[in-house]
Amino acid sequence: KRSLQQLPLLEHRLAEQLSHQISLMRQWLINGGTPPASLRSQELLPQILLLQQLHDQRRQTPTPARVRRLSSRWAQTGSIWRQMLRQWMLAEPLLLQLTTPLPAGGLLEERLQGLEGSLLNPAPGRQSLQLASAEVWLAEAHTSHSSAPLVLAIAQQLDQLERLLHSRALIRDGIEHTP
């Protein structure tokens, strides 16, 4: 039970770290200058694995049903975090290929800022994701004088990250309301 009580803080730290990295990237895209150092997966992966290990440890021991459900949901959270880390690791090198500074107030800035907010304040109440169409992203590429294929590839990675954040919010809501 003690381990279960530590998981929300652990997960919050992960969210802060990824949110901070996204913030650094967003600021660099707007202001230009020296790009931020890439996120080091080996800094986050051990924390993500801790979310999943608790569930694996409890499989062989008699455990109350509520604790088993919570452990399972935290393991799902860990799985989503692994996927989110992977998506960011795919998106980051693409973002670093953009020519900076980008025009302020663009779709890319908005999406990155939205990801930062979703990480720190999961909102499970949102029933549907508002993902931009390819046409909107192509307009963003034109406005920012960026390669259309590059911007579309970034959009695809960010859309997937947004979907994973939505799933994370739903699971976190389930954790908070586990009977």
PDB file of C-alpha atoms in Angstrom:
ATOM      1  CA  LYS A   1       0.000   0.000   0.000  1.00  0.00           C
ATOM      2  CA  ARG A   2       2.862   2.347   0.794  1.00  0.00           C
ATOM      3  CA  SER A   3       4.176   1.896  -2.756  1.00  0.00           C
ATOM      4  CA  LEU A   4       0.769   2.790  -4.193  1.00  0.00           C
ATOM      5  CA  GLN A   5       0.800   6.054  -2.257  1.00  0.00           C
ATOM      6  CA  GLN A   6       4.124   7.032  -3.814  1.00  0.00           C
ATOM      7  CA  LEU A   7       3.005   6.492  -7.419  1.00  0.00           C
ATOM      8  CA  PRO A   8       1.048   9.753  -7.869  1.00  0.00           C
ATOM      9  CA  LEU A   9       4.134  11.770  -6.915  1.00  0.00           C
ATOM     10  CA  LEU A  10       6.349   9.664  -9.170  1.00  0.00           C
ATOM     11  CA  GLU A  11       3.959  10.120 -12.080  1.00  0.00           C
ATOM     12  CA  HIS A  12       3.703  13.861 -11.393  1.00  0.00           C
ATOM     13  CA  ARG A  13       7.503  14.152 -11.555  1.00  0.00           C
ATOM     14  CA  LEU A  14       7.480  12.426 -14.935  1.00  0.00           C
ATOM     15  CA  ALA A  15       4.845  14.874 -16.142  1.00  0.00           C
ATOM     16  CA  GLU A  16       6.904  17.828 -14.901  1.00  0.00           C
ATOM     17  CA  GLN A  17      10.041  16.579 -16.650  1.00  0.00           C
ATOM     18  CA  LEU A  18       8.358  16.036 -20.011  1.00  0.00           C
ATOM     19  CA  SER A  19       6.395  19.276 -19.714  1.00  0.00           C
ATOM     20  CA  HIS A  20       9.628  21.154 -19.000  1.00  0.00           C
ATOM     21  CA  GLN A  21      11.285  19.626 -22.074  1.00  0.00           C
ATOM     22  CA  ILE A  22       8.322  20.572 -24.251  1.00  0.00           C
ATOM     23  CA  SER A  23       8.439  24.097 -22.822  1.00  0.00           C
ATOM     24  CA  LEU A  24      12.145  24.404 -23.665  1.00  0.00           C
ATOM     25  CA  MET A  25      11.447  23.214 -27.208  1.00  0.00           C
ATOM     26  CA  ARG A  26       8.521  25.628 -27.624  1.00  0.00           C
ATOM     27  CA  GLN A  27      10.605  28.562 -26.373  1.00  0.00           C
ATOM     28  CA  TRP A  28      13.435  27.655 -28.739  1.00  0.00           C
ATOM     29  CA  LEU A  29      11.055  27.417 -31.682  1.00  0.00           C
ATOM     30  CA  ILE A  30       9.694  30.891 -30.927  1.00  0.00           C
ATOM     31  CA  ASN A  31      12.930  32.641 -29.934  1.00  0.00           C
ATOM     32  CA  GLY A  32      15.562  30.756 -31.895  1.00  0.00           C
ATOM     33  CA  GLY A  33      19.117  30.566 -30.589  1.00  0.00           C
ATOM     34  CA  THR A  34      20.734  27.422 -29.302  1.00  0.00           C
ATOM     35  CA  PRO A  35      18.375  24.428 -29.382  1.00  0.00           C
ATOM     36  CA  PRO A  36      17.661  22.665 -26.098  1.00  0.00           C
ATOM     37  CA  ALA A  37      19.443  19.446 -25.278  1.00  0.00           C
ATOM     38  CA  SER A  38      17.400  16.414 -26.254  1.00  0.00           C
ATOM     39  CA  LEU A  39      15.462  14.614 -23.574  1.00  0.00           C
ATOM     40  CA  ARG A  40      17.442  11.692 -22.218  1.00  0.00           C
ATOM     41  CA  SER A  41      15.186   8.657 -22.079  1.00  0.00           C
ATOM     42  CA  GLN A  42      17.445   6.966 -19.536  1.00  0.00           C
ATOM     43  CA  GLU A  43      16.446   9.689 -17.043  1.00  0.00           C
ATOM     44  CA  LEU A  44      12.724   8.908 -17.356  1.00  0.00           C
ATOM     45  CA  LEU A  45      12.659   5.207 -18.158  1.00  0.00           C
ATOM     46  CA  PRO A  46      13.587   3.935 -14.653  1.00  0.00           C
ATOM     47  CA  GLN A  47      10.736   5.994 -13.191  1.00  0.00           C
ATOM     48  CA  ILE A  48       8.327   4.676 -15.812  1.00  0.00           C
ATOM     49  CA  LEU A  49       9.369   1.103 -15.058  1.00  0.00           C
ATOM     50  CA  LEU A  50       8.605   1.669 -11.371  1.00  0.00           C
ATOM     51  CA  LEU A  51       4.980   2.340 -12.302  1.00  0.00           C
ATOM     52  CA  GLN A  52       4.784  -1.072 -13.944  1.00  0.00           C
ATOM     53  CA  GLN A  53       6.883  -3.102 -11.506  1.00  0.00           C
ATOM     54  CA  LEU A  54       4.465  -2.779  -8.615  1.00  0.00           C
ATOM     55  CA  HIS A  55       1.799  -4.589 -10.610  1.00  0.00           C
ATOM     56  CA  ASP A  56       4.211  -7.360 -11.556  1.00  0.00           C
ATOM     57  CA  GLN A  57       5.275  -7.775  -7.914  1.00  0.00           C
ATOM     58  CA  ARG A  58       1.685  -8.146  -6.728  1.00  0.00           C
ATOM     59  CA  ARG A  59       0.723 -10.900  -9.184  1.00  0.00           C
ATOM     60  CA  GLN A  60       2.096 -13.703  -7.004  1.00  0.00           C
ATOM     61  CA  THR A  61       0.819 -12.489  -3.630  1.00  0.00           C
ATOM     62  CA  PRO A  62      -2.679 -12.435  -2.161  1.00  0.00           C
ATOM     63  CA  THR A  63      -3.849  -8.847  -2.502  1.00  0.00           C
ATOM     64  CA  PRO A  64      -7.191  -7.115  -1.879  1.00  0.00           C
ATOM     65  CA  ALA A  65      -9.217  -6.538  -5.053  1.00  0.00           C
ATOM     66  CA  ARG A  66      -9.041  -2.736  -4.772  1.00  0.00           C
ATOM     67  CA  VAL A  67      -5.238  -2.809  -4.510  1.00  0.00           C
ATOM     68  CA  ARG A  68      -5.050  -5.185  -7.503  1.00  0.00           C
ATOM     69  CA  ARG A  69      -7.227  -2.800  -9.555  1.00  0.00           C
ATOM     70  CA  LEU A  70      -5.108   0.189  -8.564  1.00  0.00           C
ATOM     71  CA  SER A  71      -1.889  -1.692  -9.331  1.00  0.00           C
ATOM     72  CA  SER A  72      -3.255  -2.663 -12.721  1.00  0.00           C
ATOM     73  CA  ARG A  73      -4.226   0.923 -13.530  1.00  0.00           C
ATOM     74  CA  TRP A  74      -0.830   2.212 -12.471  1.00  0.00           C
ATOM     75  CA  ALA A  75       0.760  -0.420 -14.707  1.00  0.00           C
ATOM     76  CA  GLN A  76      -1.417   0.885 -17.570  1.00  0.00           C
ATOM     77  CA  THR A  77      -0.196   4.384 -16.729  1.00  0.00           C
ATOM     78  CA  GLY A  78       3.386   3.130 -16.948  1.00  0.00           C
ATOM     79  CA  SER A  79       2.674   1.583 -20.329  1.00  0.00           C
ATOM     80  CA  ILE A  80       1.215   4.837 -21.603  1.00  0.00           C
ATOM     81  CA  TRP A  81       4.243   6.703 -20.288  1.00  0.00           C
ATOM     82  CA  ARG A  82       6.560   4.386 -22.215  1.00  0.00           C
ATOM     83  CA  GLN A  83       4.589   5.156 -25.369  1.00  0.00           C
ATOM     84  CA  MET A  84       4.557   8.906 -24.635  1.00  0.00           C
ATOM     85  CA  LEU A  85       8.303   8.900 -24.104  1.00  0.00           C
ATOM     86  CA  ARG A  86       8.727   7.048 -27.396  1.00  0.00           C
ATOM     87  CA  GLN A  87       6.493   9.535 -29.232  1.00  0.00           C
ATOM     88  CA  TRP A  88       8.404  12.484 -27.836  1.00  0.00           C
ATOM     89  CA  MET A  89      11.707  10.848 -28.780  1.00  0.00           C
ATOM     90  CA  LEU A  90      10.358  10.564 -32.344  1.00  0.00           C
ATOM     91  CA  ALA A  91       8.996  14.123 -32.429  1.00  0.00           C
ATOM     92  CA  GLU A  92      11.960  15.912 -30.903  1.00  0.00           C
ATOM     93  CA  PRO A  93      14.487  15.332 -33.725  1.00  0.00           C
ATOM     94  CA  LEU A  94      11.838  16.453 -36.220  1.00  0.00           C
ATOM     95  CA  LEU A  95      11.201  19.642 -34.271  1.00  0.00           C
ATOM     96  CA  LEU A  96      14.932  20.318 -34.177  1.00  0.00           C
ATOM     97  CA  GLN A  97      14.965  20.337 -37.990  1.00  0.00           C
ATOM     98  CA  LEU A  98      12.704  23.394 -38.130  1.00  0.00           C
ATOM     99  CA  THR A  99      14.216  26.762 -38.910  1.00  0.00           C
ATOM    100  CA  THR A 100      13.782  29.135 -36.003  1.00  0.00           C
ATOM    101  CA  PRO A 101      12.396  31.466 -34.939  1.00  0.00           C
ATOM    102  CA  LEU A 102       8.922  30.442 -36.042  1.00  0.00           C
ATOM    103  CA  PRO A 103       6.179  33.058 -36.293  1.00  0.00           C
ATOM    104  CA  ALA A 104       4.616  33.559 -32.860  1.00  0.00           C
ATOM    105  CA  GLY A 105       1.087  32.347 -32.272  1.00  0.00           C
ATOM    106  CA  GLY A 106       1.226  29.508 -34.777  1.00  0.00           C
ATOM    107  CA  LEU A 107      -0.407  26.121 -34.565  1.00  0.00           C
ATOM    108  CA  LEU A 108       2.806  24.384 -33.537  1.00  0.00           C
ATOM    109  CA  GLU A 109       3.301  26.733 -30.588  1.00  0.00           C
ATOM    110  CA  GLU A 110      -0.340  26.251 -29.599  1.00  0.00           C
ATOM    111  CA  ARG A 111      -0.108  22.454 -29.769  1.00  0.00           C
ATOM    112  CA  LEU A 112       3.102  22.307 -27.741  1.00  0.00           C
ATOM    113  CA  GLN A 113       1.622  24.606 -25.127  1.00  0.00           C
ATOM    114  CA  GLY A 114      -1.475  22.397 -25.015  1.00  0.00           C
ATOM    115  CA  LEU A 115       0.688  19.315 -24.473  1.00  0.00           C
ATOM    116  CA  GLU A 116       2.469  21.043 -21.591  1.00  0.00           C
ATOM    117  CA  GLY A 117      -0.863  21.856 -19.973  1.00  0.00           C
ATOM    118  CA  SER A 118      -2.265  18.360 -20.515  1.00  0.00           C
ATOM    119  CA  LEU A 119       0.764  16.843 -18.838  1.00  0.00           C
ATOM    120  CA  LEU A 120       0.430  18.937 -15.705  1.00  0.00           C
ATOM    121  CA  ASN A 121      -3.382  19.058 -15.562  1.00  0.00           C
ATOM    122  CA  PRO A 122      -4.906  15.897 -17.055  1.00  0.00           C
ATOM    123  CA  ALA A 123      -8.499  16.631 -18.057  1.00  0.00           C
ATOM    124  CA  PRO A 124     -10.449  13.401 -18.520  1.00  0.00           C
ATOM    125  CA  GLY A 125     -13.695  15.305 -19.102  1.00  0.00           C
ATOM    126  CA  ARG A 126     -12.735  16.099 -22.684  1.00  0.00           C
ATOM    127  CA  GLN A 127     -14.683  13.561 -24.661  1.00  0.00           C
ATOM    128  CA  SER A 128     -13.115  14.161 -28.045  1.00  0.00           C
ATOM    129  CA  LEU A 129      -9.716  15.303 -29.167  1.00  0.00           C
ATOM    130  CA  GLN A 130      -9.500  18.384 -31.321  1.00  0.00           C
ATOM    131  CA  LEU A 131      -6.788  17.417 -33.781  1.00  0.00           C
ATOM    132  CA  ALA A 132      -5.965  19.729 -36.647  1.00  0.00           C
ATOM    133  CA  SER A 133      -6.462  18.575 -40.228  1.00  0.00           C
ATOM    134  CA  ALA A 134      -3.643  18.093 -42.709  1.00  0.00           C
ATOM    135  CA  GLU A 135      -4.764  21.245 -44.520  1.00  0.00           C
ATOM    136  CA  VAL A 136      -4.304  23.304 -41.373  1.00  0.00           C
ATOM    137  CA  TRP A 137      -0.840  21.844 -40.867  1.00  0.00           C
ATOM    138  CA  LEU A 138       0.054  22.542 -44.513  1.00  0.00           C
ATOM    139  CA  ALA A 139      -0.958  26.153 -43.969  1.00  0.00           C
ATOM    140  CA  GLU A 140       1.286  26.183 -40.884  1.00  0.00           C
ATOM    141  CA  ALA A 141       4.165  24.862 -43.010  1.00  0.00           C
ATOM    142  CA  HIS A 142       3.601  27.635 -45.561  1.00  0.00           C
ATOM    143  CA  THR A 143       3.386  30.358 -42.905  1.00  0.00           C
ATOM    144  CA  SER A 144       6.518  29.165 -41.129  1.00  0.00           C
ATOM    145  CA  HIS A 145       8.421  28.577 -44.398  1.00  0.00           C
ATOM    146  CA  SER A 146       9.005  24.977 -43.365  1.00  0.00           C
ATOM    147  CA  SER A 147       8.992  21.781 -45.346  1.00  0.00           C
ATOM    148  CA  ALA A 148       5.428  20.449 -45.673  1.00  0.00           C
ATOM    149  CA  PRO A 149       6.471  16.785 -45.225  1.00  0.00           C
ATOM    150  CA  LEU A 150       8.439  17.729 -42.103  1.00  0.00           C
ATOM    151  CA  VAL A 151       5.521  19.650 -40.586  1.00  0.00           C
ATOM    152  CA  LEU A 152       3.096  16.821 -41.401  1.00  0.00           C
ATOM    153  CA  ALA A 153       5.453  14.309 -39.766  1.00  0.00           C
ATOM    154  CA  ILE A 154       5.615  16.516 -36.655  1.00  0.00           C
ATOM    155  CA  ALA A 155       1.830  16.830 -36.663  1.00  0.00           C
ATOM    156  CA  GLN A 156       1.469  13.057 -36.771  1.00  0.00           C
ATOM    157  CA  GLN A 157       3.788  12.607 -33.767  1.00  0.00           C
ATOM    158  CA  LEU A 158       2.070  15.360 -31.787  1.00  0.00           C
ATOM    159  CA  ASP A 159      -1.379  13.924 -32.583  1.00  0.00           C
ATOM    160  CA  GLN A 160      -0.285  10.549 -31.258  1.00  0.00           C
ATOM    161  CA  LEU A 161       1.150  12.175 -28.146  1.00  0.00           C
ATOM    162  CA  GLU A 162      -2.141  14.024 -27.640  1.00  0.00           C
ATOM    163  CA  ARG A 163      -4.066  10.749 -27.901  1.00  0.00           C
ATOM    164  CA  LEU A 164      -1.780   9.138 -25.334  1.00  0.00           C
ATOM    165  CA  LEU A 165      -2.237  12.087 -22.982  1.00  0.00           C
ATOM    166  CA  HIS A 166      -5.978  11.703 -23.346  1.00  0.00           C
ATOM    167  CA  SER A 167      -5.694   7.996 -22.446  1.00  0.00           C
ATOM    168  CA  ARG A 168      -3.492   8.884 -19.489  1.00  0.00           C
ATOM    169  CA  ALA A 169      -6.106  11.341 -18.227  1.00  0.00           C
ATOM    170  CA  LEU A 170      -8.816   8.695 -18.460  1.00  0.00           C
ATOM    171  CA  ILE A 171      -6.732   6.149 -16.554  1.00  0.00           C
ATOM    172  CA  ARG A 172      -5.791   8.722 -13.910  1.00  0.00           C
ATOM    173  CA  ASP A 173      -9.488   9.500 -13.507  1.00  0.00           C
ATOM    174  CA  GLY A 174     -10.101   5.772 -13.054  1.00  0.00           C
ATOM    175  CA  ILE A 175      -7.380   5.614 -10.403  1.00  0.00           C
ATOM    176  CA  GLU A 176      -8.935   8.500  -8.497  1.00  0.00           C
ATOM    177  CA  HIS A 177     -12.373   6.877  -8.612  1.00  0.00           C
ATOM    178  CA  THR A 178     -11.395   3.246  -7.927  1.00  0.00           C
ATOM    179  CA  PRO A 179     -13.849   1.818  -5.393  1.00  0.00           C
TER     180      PRO A 179
END
